[in-house]
CSV table of C-alpha atoms in Angstrom, one decimal:
chain,number,residue,atom,x,y,z
A,130,LYS,CA,14.1,19.5,25.6
A,131,VAL,CA,17.3,17.9,22.4
A,132,THR,CA,14.6,17.9,20.1
A,133,GLU,CA,12.8,21.5,21.2
A,134,LYS,CA,16.4,23.5,20.0
A,135,PRO,CA,15.6,25.5,17.2
A,136,GLY,CA,17.2,23.8,13.7
A,137,ILE,CA,16.7,20.0,15.2
A,138,ILE,CA,15.7,17.6,12.8
A,139,SER,CA,14.1,15.4,15.6
A,140,PHE,CA,14.5,10.9,14.8
A,141,ALA,CA,13.2,10.6,18.1
A,142,GLY,CA,9.8,11.1,19.6
A,143,GLY,CA,6.9,8.5,19.1
A,144,LEU,CA,5.2,10.8,18.1
A,145,PRO,CA,2.6,10.1,15.5
A,146,SER,CA,1.9,13.1,12.1
A,147,PRO,CA,0.2,16.1,13.5
A,148,LEU,CA,-0.6,16.1,9.4
A,149,THR,CA,-3.2,12.9,10.0
A,150,PHE,CA,-5.2,14.2,12.5
A,151,PRO,CA,-8.7,15.0,11.3
A,152,VAL,CA,-9.5,18.8,13.0
A,153,SER,CA,-12.8,19.4,10.9
A,154,GLU,CA,-14.2,15.5,11.5
A,155,PHE,CA,-13.6,16.6,15.7
A,156,ALA,CA,-14.7,20.1,15.1
A,157,ALA,CA,-17.8,19.2,14.0
A,158,ALA,CA,-18.2,15.9,16.8
A,159,CYS,CA,-17.5,18.1,19.3
A,160,ALA,CA,-20.4,19.9,18.2
A,161,ALA,CA,-22.9,17.2,17.5
A,162,VAL,CA,-21.7,15.9,20.9
A,163,LEU,CA,-22.6,19.0,22.4
A,164,ARG,CA,-25.8,19.1,21.7
A,165,GLU,CA,-27.1,15.2,21.8
A,166,ASP,CA,-25.5,13.0,21.2
A,167,GLY,CA,-27.8,10.4,21.9
A,168,GLN,CA,-27.2,8.6,24.9
A,169,GLY,CA,-29.6,11.7,27.4
A,170,THR,CA,-28.4,15.3,27.3
A,171,PRO,CA,-25.9,16.8,26.2
A,172,GLN,CA,-24.7,17.9,30.0
A,173,ALA,CA,-24.5,13.9,29.9
A,174,ALA,CA,-21.1,14.6,28.3
A,175,LEU,CA,-19.4,16.3,30.4
A,176,GLN,CA,-20.8,14.7,33.6
A,177,TYR,CA,-18.2,11.7,35.9
A,178,ALA,CA,-19.2,8.0,33.7
A,179,ALA,CA,-19.1,4.4,34.3
A,180,SER,CA,-15.8,3.0,35.0
A,181,GLU,CA,-16.1,0.5,32.0
A,182,GLY,CA,-15.8,3.0,29.2
A,183,PHE,CA,-18.9,4.9,27.3
A,184,ALA,CA,-20.9,1.6,25.9
A,185,PRO,CA,-20.9,2.8,22.0
A,186,LEU,CA,-17.8,3.1,22.6
A,187,ARG,CA,-16.4,-0.6,23.2
A,188,GLU,CA,-19.1,-1.6,21.7
A,189,ALA,CA,-17.5,-0.6,18.4
A,190,VAL,CA,-14.1,-1.9,19.5
A,191,ALA,CA,-15.6,-4.8,20.0
A,192,ALA,CA,-16.5,-5.2,16.7
A,193,MET,CA,-13.5,-3.7,14.8
A,194,LEU,CA,-11.4,-6.9,16.7
A,195,PRO,CA,-10.8,-9.3,14.3
A,196,TRP,CA,-11.8,-12.0,16.9
A,197,GLU,CA,-15.3,-12.9,18.0
A,198,VAL,CA,-15.8,-10.2,22.2
A,199,SER,CA,-17.4,-9.4,24.3
A,200,PRO,CA,-18.3,-5.8,25.0
A,201,ASP,CA,-18.4,-6.5,28.5
A,202,GLN,CA,-14.0,-7.8,28.4
A,203,VAL,CA,-13.9,-4.0,26.5
A,204,LEU,CA,-12.1,-1.5,29.2
A,205,ILE,CA,-10.9,2.2,28.7
A,206,THR,CA,-8.2,3.3,29.6
A,207,THR,CA,-6.4,6.5,29.4
A,208,GLY,CA,-4.2,6.1,25.9
A,209,SER,CA,-2.9,2.1,26.6
A,210,GLN,CA,-0.2,3.4,28.3
A,211,GLN,CA,-2.8,3.5,31.5
A,212,GLY,CA,-3.2,-0.3,30.1
A,213,LEU,CA,0.4,-1.6,31.0
A,214,ASP,CA,-0.1,0.5,33.7
A,215,LEU,CA,-3.0,-2.1,35.4
A,216,ILE,CA,-1.8,-4.9,34.2
A,217,ALA,CA,1.3,-3.8,36.9
A,218,LYS,CA,-0.5,-3.5,39.8
A,219,VAL,CA,-3.1,-6.4,39.3
A,220,LEU,CA,-0.3,-9.1,37.5
A,221,ILE,CA,3.2,-7.9,39.8
A,222,ASP,CA,3.9,-8.3,44.0
A,223,ALA,CA,7.6,-7.5,44.4
A,224,GLY,CA,10.2,-9.9,43.6
A,225,SER,CA,7.8,-11.4,40.3
A,226,ARG,CA,9.4,-12.7,37.7
A,227,GLY,CA,8.0,-11.1,34.1
A,228,LEU,CA,9.2,-11.2,30.2
A,229,VAL,CA,9.8,-9.5,27.7
A,230,GLU,CA,11.3,-9.3,24.0
A,231,THR,CA,14.7,-7.8,23.3
A,232,PRO,CA,14.6,-4.8,23.2
A,233,THR,CA,11.1,-4.3,24.7
A,234,TYR,CA,8.6,-0.6,25.1
A,235,LEU,CA,10.9,1.3,27.7
A,236,GLY,CA,7.3,2.6,28.8
A,237,ALA,CA,5.6,-0.7,29.5
A,238,LEU,CA,9.2,-0.7,31.9
A,239,GLN,CA,8.4,1.9,33.0
A,240,ALA,CA,5.2,1.2,34.1
A,241,PHE,CA,6.1,-2.5,35.2
A,242,MET,CA,8.7,-1.3,37.3
A,243,PRO,CA,7.5,0.8,40.2
A,244,MET,CA,6.0,-2.8,41.5
A,245,GLU,CA,9.1,-4.4,42.0
A,246,PRO,CA,9.6,-6.9,39.9
A,247,GLU,CA,12.4,-9.1,38.3
A,248,VAL,CA,11.9,-8.6,35.3
A,249,VAL,CA,13.4,-11.2,32.3
A,250,SER,CA,14.8,-10.2,28.1
A,251,VAL,CA,13.8,-13.8,26.1
A,252,ALA,CA,16.5,-13.7,22.8
A,253,SER,CA,14.1,-12.1,19.8
A,254,ASP,CA,15.5,-12.3,16.6
A,255,ALA,CA,13.4,-10.7,13.0
A,256,GLU,CA,10.7,-13.0,13.2
A,257,GLY,CA,10.0,-12.4,17.1
A,258,VAL,CA,10.6,-14.2,20.6
A,259,ASP,CA,12.7,-16.6,20.3
A,260,VAL,CA,10.2,-19.8,22.0
A,261,ASP,CA,12.8,-22.2,22.6
A,262,ASP,CA,14.5,-18.6,25.0
A,263,LEU,CA,11.3,-18.1,26.5
A,264,THR,CA,10.4,-21.5,27.0
A,265,ALA,CA,14.2,-21.6,29.2
A,266,LYS,CA,13.4,-18.8,30.6
A,267,ALA,CA,9.4,-19.2,32.2
A,268,GLN,CA,10.4,-20.6,35.7
A,269,GLY,CA,12.9,-19.1,37.7
A,270,ALA,CA,16.2,-20.6,39.5
A,271,SER,CA,13.7,-20.6,42.5
A,272,GLY,CA,10.9,-22.4,40.3
A,273,GLN,CA,8.6,-19.3,40.6
A,274,ARG,CA,7.3,-19.3,37.1
A,275,ALA,CA,7.0,-16.4,35.2
A,276,ARG,CA,3.3,-14.3,35.7
A,277,PHE,CA,2.7,-13.3,31.6
A,278,LEU,CA,5.8,-12.2,28.6
A,279,TYR,CA,4.7,-8.9,27.5
A,280,VAL,CA,4.7,-8.7,23.4
A,281,LEU,CA,4.5,-6.4,20.9
A,282,PRO,CA,4.4,-8.2,17.7
A,283,ASN,CA,3.0,-5.4,15.1
A,284,PHE,CA,5.6,-3.0,13.5
A,285,GLN,CA,7.5,-3.4,17.6
A,286,ASN,CA,8.6,-0.3,19.2
A,287,PRO,CA,11.2,0.7,19.2
A,288,THR,CA,12.2,-2.2,16.2
A,289,GLY,CA,10.1,-2.1,13.5
A,290,ARG,CA,10.1,-6.0,13.6
A,291,THR,CA,6.7,-7.7,13.0
A,292,MET,CA,5.8,-11.0,14.3
A,293,SER,CA,5.7,-13.7,11.6
A,294,GLU,CA,2.9,-16.2,11.7
A,295,ALA,CA,5.4,-19.0,11.9
A,296,ARG,CA,6.1,-17.8,15.3
A,297,ARG,CA,2.7,-16.8,15.9
A,298,ALA,CA,2.1,-19.4,15.9
A,299,GLU,CA,4.4,-21.3,17.4
A,300,LEU,CA,4.5,-18.8,20.7
A,301,SER,CA,0.9,-19.4,21.5
A,302,GLY,CA,1.0,-22.5,21.4
A,303,ARG,CA,4.5,-22.7,23.6
A,304,ALA,CA,2.6,-20.0,25.6
A,305,ALA,CA,-0.6,-22.2,26.5
A,306,ALA,CA,0.9,-25.7,27.0
A,307,LEU,CA,3.0,-23.4,30.4
A,308,GLY,CA,0.0,-21.4,31.4
A,309,LEU,CA,1.7,-18.5,30.5
A,310,PRO,CA,-0.3,-15.4,30.3
A,311,ILE,CA,0.9,-12.9,27.2
A,312,ILE,CA,-0.5,-9.7,27.3
A,313,GLU,CA,-0.3,-8.6,23.9
A,314,ASP,CA,0.1,-4.4,23.0
A,315,ASN,CA,-1.2,-3.8,19.4
A,316,PRO,CA,-1.6,-0.1,18.9
A,317,TYR,CA,0.3,0.1,15.5
A,318,GLY,CA,-1.4,-3.0,14.3
A,319,ASP,CA,-3.6,-1.1,11.8
A,320,LEU,CA,-0.1,0.6,10.2
A,321,TRP,CA,0.5,-1.9,8.3
A,322,PHE,CA,2.6,-0.3,4.1
A,323,ASP,CA,1.6,-3.5,2.4
A,324,GLY,CA,0.0,-6.2,3.7
A,325,PRO,CA,-2.0,-6.2,7.0
A,326,PRO,CA,-0.1,-8.3,9.5
A,327,PRO,CA,-1.2,-12.0,11.0
A,328,LEU,CA,-4.2,-12.8,13.3
A,329,PRO,CA,-2.6,-10.9,17.1
A,330,LEU,CA,-2.0,-13.7,19.2
A,331,THR,CA,-5.0,-12.8,21.5
A,332,ALA,CA,-7.4,-14.2,18.9
A,333,ARG,CA,-5.4,-17.3,18.6
A,334,ASN,CA,-5.8,-18.5,22.7
A,335,PRO,CA,-8.5,-15.5,24.4
A,336,GLU,CA,-8.9,-16.9,27.5
A,337,GLY,CA,-4.6,-17.1,27.9
A,338,CYS,CA,-4.5,-12.9,26.7
A,339,ILE,CA,-4.6,-9.6,27.6
A,340,TYR,CA,-4.9,-6.9,24.5
A,341,LEU,CA,-4.6,-3.7,24.5
A,342,GLY,CA,-5.2,-1.3,21.7
A,343,SER,CA,-5.1,2.7,20.8
A,344,PHE,CA,-6.6,5.5,19.3
A,345,SER,CA,-3.0,7.3,19.4
A,346,LYS,CA,-1.8,6.2,16.0
A,347,VAL,CA,-4.9,6.0,14.0
A,348,LEU,CA,-7.1,9.2,15.5
A,349,ALA,CA,-4.6,11.2,18.0
A,350,PRO,CA,-2.7,10.9,20.9
A,351,GLY,CA,-4.5,14.4,22.8
A,352,LEU,CA,-7.0,12.4,23.5
A,353,ARG,CA,-5.5,9.6,25.6
A,354,LEU,CA,-7.7,7.2,25.1
A,355,GLY,CA,-7.0,3.9,24.8
A,356,PHE,CA,-8.1,0.2,25.2
A,357,MET,CA,-8.6,-3.7,26.8
A,358,VAL,CA,-9.5,-6.4,26.3
A,359,ALA,CA,-9.5,-9.4,29.0
A,360,PRO,CA,-10.7,-12.6,30.0
A,361,LYS,CA,-13.6,-12.0,32.3
A,362,SER,CA,-11.2,-13.9,34.7
A,363,VAL,CA,-8.8,-11.2,35.1
A,364,TYR,CA,-11.7,-8.8,33.9
A,365,PRO,CA,-12.9,-7.5,37.9
A,366,LYS,CA,-10.2,-6.2,38.7
A,367,LEU,CA,-8.4,-4.6,36.3
A,368,LEU,CA,-11.6,-2.5,36.4
A,369,GLN,CA,-11.0,-2.3,40.5
A,370,ALA,CA,-7.1,-0.8,39.3
A,371,LYS,CA,-9.5,1.4,36.7
A,372,GLN,CA,-11.5,3.0,39.8
A,373,ALA,CA,-7.9,3.4,41.7
A,374,ALA,CA,-6.6,4.7,39.2
A,375,ASP,CA,-9.2,7.8,37.7
A,376,LEU,CA,-12.2,6.5,38.1
A,377,HIS,CA,-12.7,6.5,34.8
A,378,SER,CA,-11.3,7.9,30.9
A,379,PRO,CA,-12.8,11.5,29.6
A,380,GLY,CA,-16.3,10.5,28.6
A,381,PHE,CA,-16.5,14.2,26.5
A,382,ASN,CA,-13.4,12.2,24.5
A,383,GLN,CA,-15.1,8.6,24.6
A,384,ARG,CA,-18.3,10.1,22.7
A,385,MET,CA,-16.9,12.5,20.4
A,386,VAL,CA,-14.7,9.2,19.4
A,387,VAL,CA,-17.9,7.5,18.4
A,388,GLU,CA,-19.2,10.3,17.0
A,389,VAL,CA,-16.3,10.6,14.7
A,390,MET,CA,-15.8,6.8,14.1
A,391,LYS,CA,-19.2,7.1,12.7
A,392,GLY,CA,-19.9,6.3,9.1
A,393,GLY,CA,-16.6,4.2,8.2
A,394,PHE,CA,-14.4,6.8,9.2
A,395,LEU,CA,-11.8,5.1,10.5
A,396,ASP,CA,-12.0,3.0,7.1
A,397,ARG,CA,-11.4,6.1,4.8
A,398,HIS,CA,-8.5,7.4,7.3
A,399,VAL,CA,-5.8,5.2,8.2
A,400,PRO,CA,-5.4,3.9,4.7
A,401,THR,CA,-4.2,7.9,3.9
A,402,ILE,CA,-1.8,7.6,7.4
A,403,ARG,CA,-0.3,3.9,5.8
A,404,ALA,CA,-0.1,6.0,2.4
A,405,LEU,CA,2.0,9.1,4.4
A,406,TYR,CA,4.2,6.7,6.6
A,407,LYS,CA,5.4,4.6,4.2
A,408,ALA,CA,6.9,7.1,1.8
A,409,GLN,CA,8.2,8.7,4.6
A,410,ARG,CA,9.4,5.3,6.1
A,411,ASP,CA,10.5,5.0,2.1
A,412,ALA,CA,12.9,8.8,1.5
A,413,MET,CA,13.9,7.4,5.2
A,414,LEU,CA,15.7,4.3,3.2
A,415,ALA,CA,17.0,4.9,0.0
A,416,ALA,CA,18.5,7.8,2.1
A,417,LEU,CA,20.4,6.3,4.4
A,418,GLU,CA,21.2,3.9,1.8
A,419,GLN,CA,22.9,7.1,0.2
A,420,GLU,CA,24.3,7.9,3.2
A,421,MET,CA,26.3,5.1,5.3
A,422,GLN,CA,27.7,3.5,2.3
A,423,GLY,CA,30.4,2.4,3.2
A,424,LEU,CA,30.1,3.5,7.5
A,425,GLY,CA,29.4,0.1,8.3
A,426,VAL,CA,25.9,1.2,10.0
A,427,GLN,CA,23.4,-2.2,9.5
A,428,TRP,CA,19.3,-1.4,9.3
A,429,ASN,CA,15.9,-3.3,9.5
A,430,THR,CA,13.5,-2.7,6.6
A,431,PRO,CA,10.2,-2.3,8.8
A,432,ASP,CA,6.5,-3.5,7.4
A,433,GLY,CA,4.8,-0.7,8.9
A,434,GLY,CA,4.7,1.3,11.6
A,435,MET,CA,6.5,4.5,12.8
A,436,PHE,CA,10.4,3.9,13.8
A,437,LEU,CA,13.0,2.4,11.9
A,438,TRP,CA,16.2,0.3,13.6
A,439,ALA,CA,19.5,1.2,13.3
A,440,ARG,CA,22.9,-0.5,14.3
A,441,LEU,CA,26.0,1.2,14.1
A,442,PRO,CA,29.7,0.0,13.3
A,443,GLU,CA,31.7,-1.8,16.3
A,444,GLY,CA,33.0,0.6,18.8
A,445,LEU,CA,30.8,2.9,18.4
A,446,ASN,CA,28.0,4.1,21.1
A,447,ALA,CA,24.5,5.7,20.6
A,448,ILE,CA,24.6,7.7,24.0
A,449,ASP,CA,28.1,9.3,22.8
A,450,LEU,CA,27.3,9.3,19.1
A,451,LEU,CA,23.6,11.4,20.6
A,452,PRO,CA,25.3,14.3,21.0
A,453,LEU,CA,27.8,15.1,17.4
A,454,ALA,CA,24.9,14.3,16.0
A,455,VAL,CA,22.4,18.0,18.0
A,456,GLU,CA,25.8,19.7,16.3
A,457,GLN,CA,24.8,18.3,13.3
A,458,GLY,CA,21.0,18.6,14.0
A,459,VAL,CA,19.4,16.2,14.2
A,460,ALA,CA,18.3,13.6,16.8
A,461,PHE,CA,17.3,10.6,17.7
A,462,VAL,CA,17.7,8.0,20.9
A,463,PRO,CA,19.8,4.9,21.8
A,464,GLY,CA,18.7,2.1,21.3
A,465,ALA,CA,20.1,0.7,25.4
A,466,ALA,CA,17.3,3.0,26.9
A,467,PHE,CA,14.5,-0.7,25.1
A,468,TYR,CA,17.2,-3.1,27.1
A,469,ALA,CA,15.6,-5.1,30.0
A,470,ASP,CA,18.9,-5.9,30.6
A,471,ALA,CA,22.2,-6.4,28.5
A,472,PRO,CA,22.0,-3.2,26.5
A,473,ASP,CA,23.5,-3.3,22.5
A,474,ALA,CA,24.8,0.3,23.3
A,475,ARG,CA,25.4,0.3,19.2
A,476,THR,CA,21.6,0.5,18.9
A,477,LEU,CA,19.5,3.2,18.0
A,478,ARG,CA,16.4,3.6,17.4
A,479,LEU,CA,14.9,6.1,14.6
A,480,SER,CA,11.4,7.6,13.3
A,481,PHE,CA,10.4,8.1,10.3
A,482,VAL,CA,6.7,10.4,10.0
A,483,THR,CA,6.9,13.1,11.8
A,484,ALA,CA,9.8,15.0,9.6
A,485,SER,CA,8.9,15.6,5.7
A,486,GLU,CA,10.5,13.7,3.1
A,487,PRO,CA,13.3,16.5,2.6
A,488,GLN,CA,14.3,16.5,6.0
A,489,ILE,CA,14.6,13.1,6.5
A,490,ARG,CA,16.9,13.3,3.3
A,491,THR,CA,19.0,17.2,5.2
A,492,GLY,CA,18.8,14.5,8.8
A,493,ILE,CA,20.3,11.4,7.7
A,494,ALA,CA,22.6,13.3,5.8
A,495,ALA,CA,23.2,14.8,9.4
A,496,LEU,CA,23.7,11.9,10.9
A,497,ALA,CA,25.7,9.9,8.7
A,498,ARG,CA,28.1,13.2,9.4
A,499,ALA,CA,28.4,12.8,13.3
A,500,ILE,CA,29.3,9.3,12.8
A,501,ARG,CA,32.5,10.4,10.5
A,502,GLN,CA,33.2,12.1,13.3
A,503,ALA,CA,32.9,9.6,15.9
A,504,ARG,CA,34.5,7.2,13.3
A,505,GLY,CA,37.8,10.4,14.0
A,506,GLY,CA,36.9,10.4,9.6
């Protein structure tokens, strides 16, 4: 609601830039699907569909992943957020233990909480999960083993960090030894700037992981299409939960995505997103360097994705800072909401992809003014 106020420059939303939405391609795809989609009559696109998803889309997903995946392991979801909901319903009972990074994606916490789990934060650093702390927390005091570890290894929301190759190898091996399933959420993995991230965790141990992906960040979030890759041992239960939730994700949208993806469209389109987001990240880093001098603010340099993580100097609270920032004409997300426990009140998330470079410079200057005001300077 704050970001809808006139004149507010928002670094708050976790939204992709609308400049990246391929409108003309979807207009053509819509017409093509309604003429003849190659899978029967045009009316088929408007009919009920298979709960697993449109077969050509499942095949396309399996083909684009960097390890051997059968289309029978792919479940099309109504956004990857639904994937989190289905996983919660299948893997969590009241009181069961789930492990998450510190901090972690707020939407995952929201998906897990209705099942009433015990969500435990695992210590994390710039390379990702602390594997020794994971081992210590994989079993509770009562002897209950954790049901899963939830991670976003690539350009994480909220921090923008990427798990290193060494940490992935260590984590994958330790989780396998502990018999701990990994939920690998990867909506941002294609949005790298200078080089692709390391191989997914799921590729290292496909039978021990459930992998989530999304079309929201590379095509358009309004489609509400994501996907899940699951071991055959758990896939039927996830499919059962999917059927109970909504029968199937929109078949028309699935057919449009298949049509748009023909001819290697993503290979041409995604690099344009990367170039735009890298320029915006660089603009935000330059503005922070210029405007935050002497204020004691710390921030990271993400290698891709949509977010930058910052930490205020001692004595300041991001929640208290927000109304002062709004008065100056800029909004952000306080970081405390992204912690399962023991929140760091000094942290905040800045999204750099929905503001223009001039807006970024103006907004960061406004944020600096708010920080000076909060410090009494």
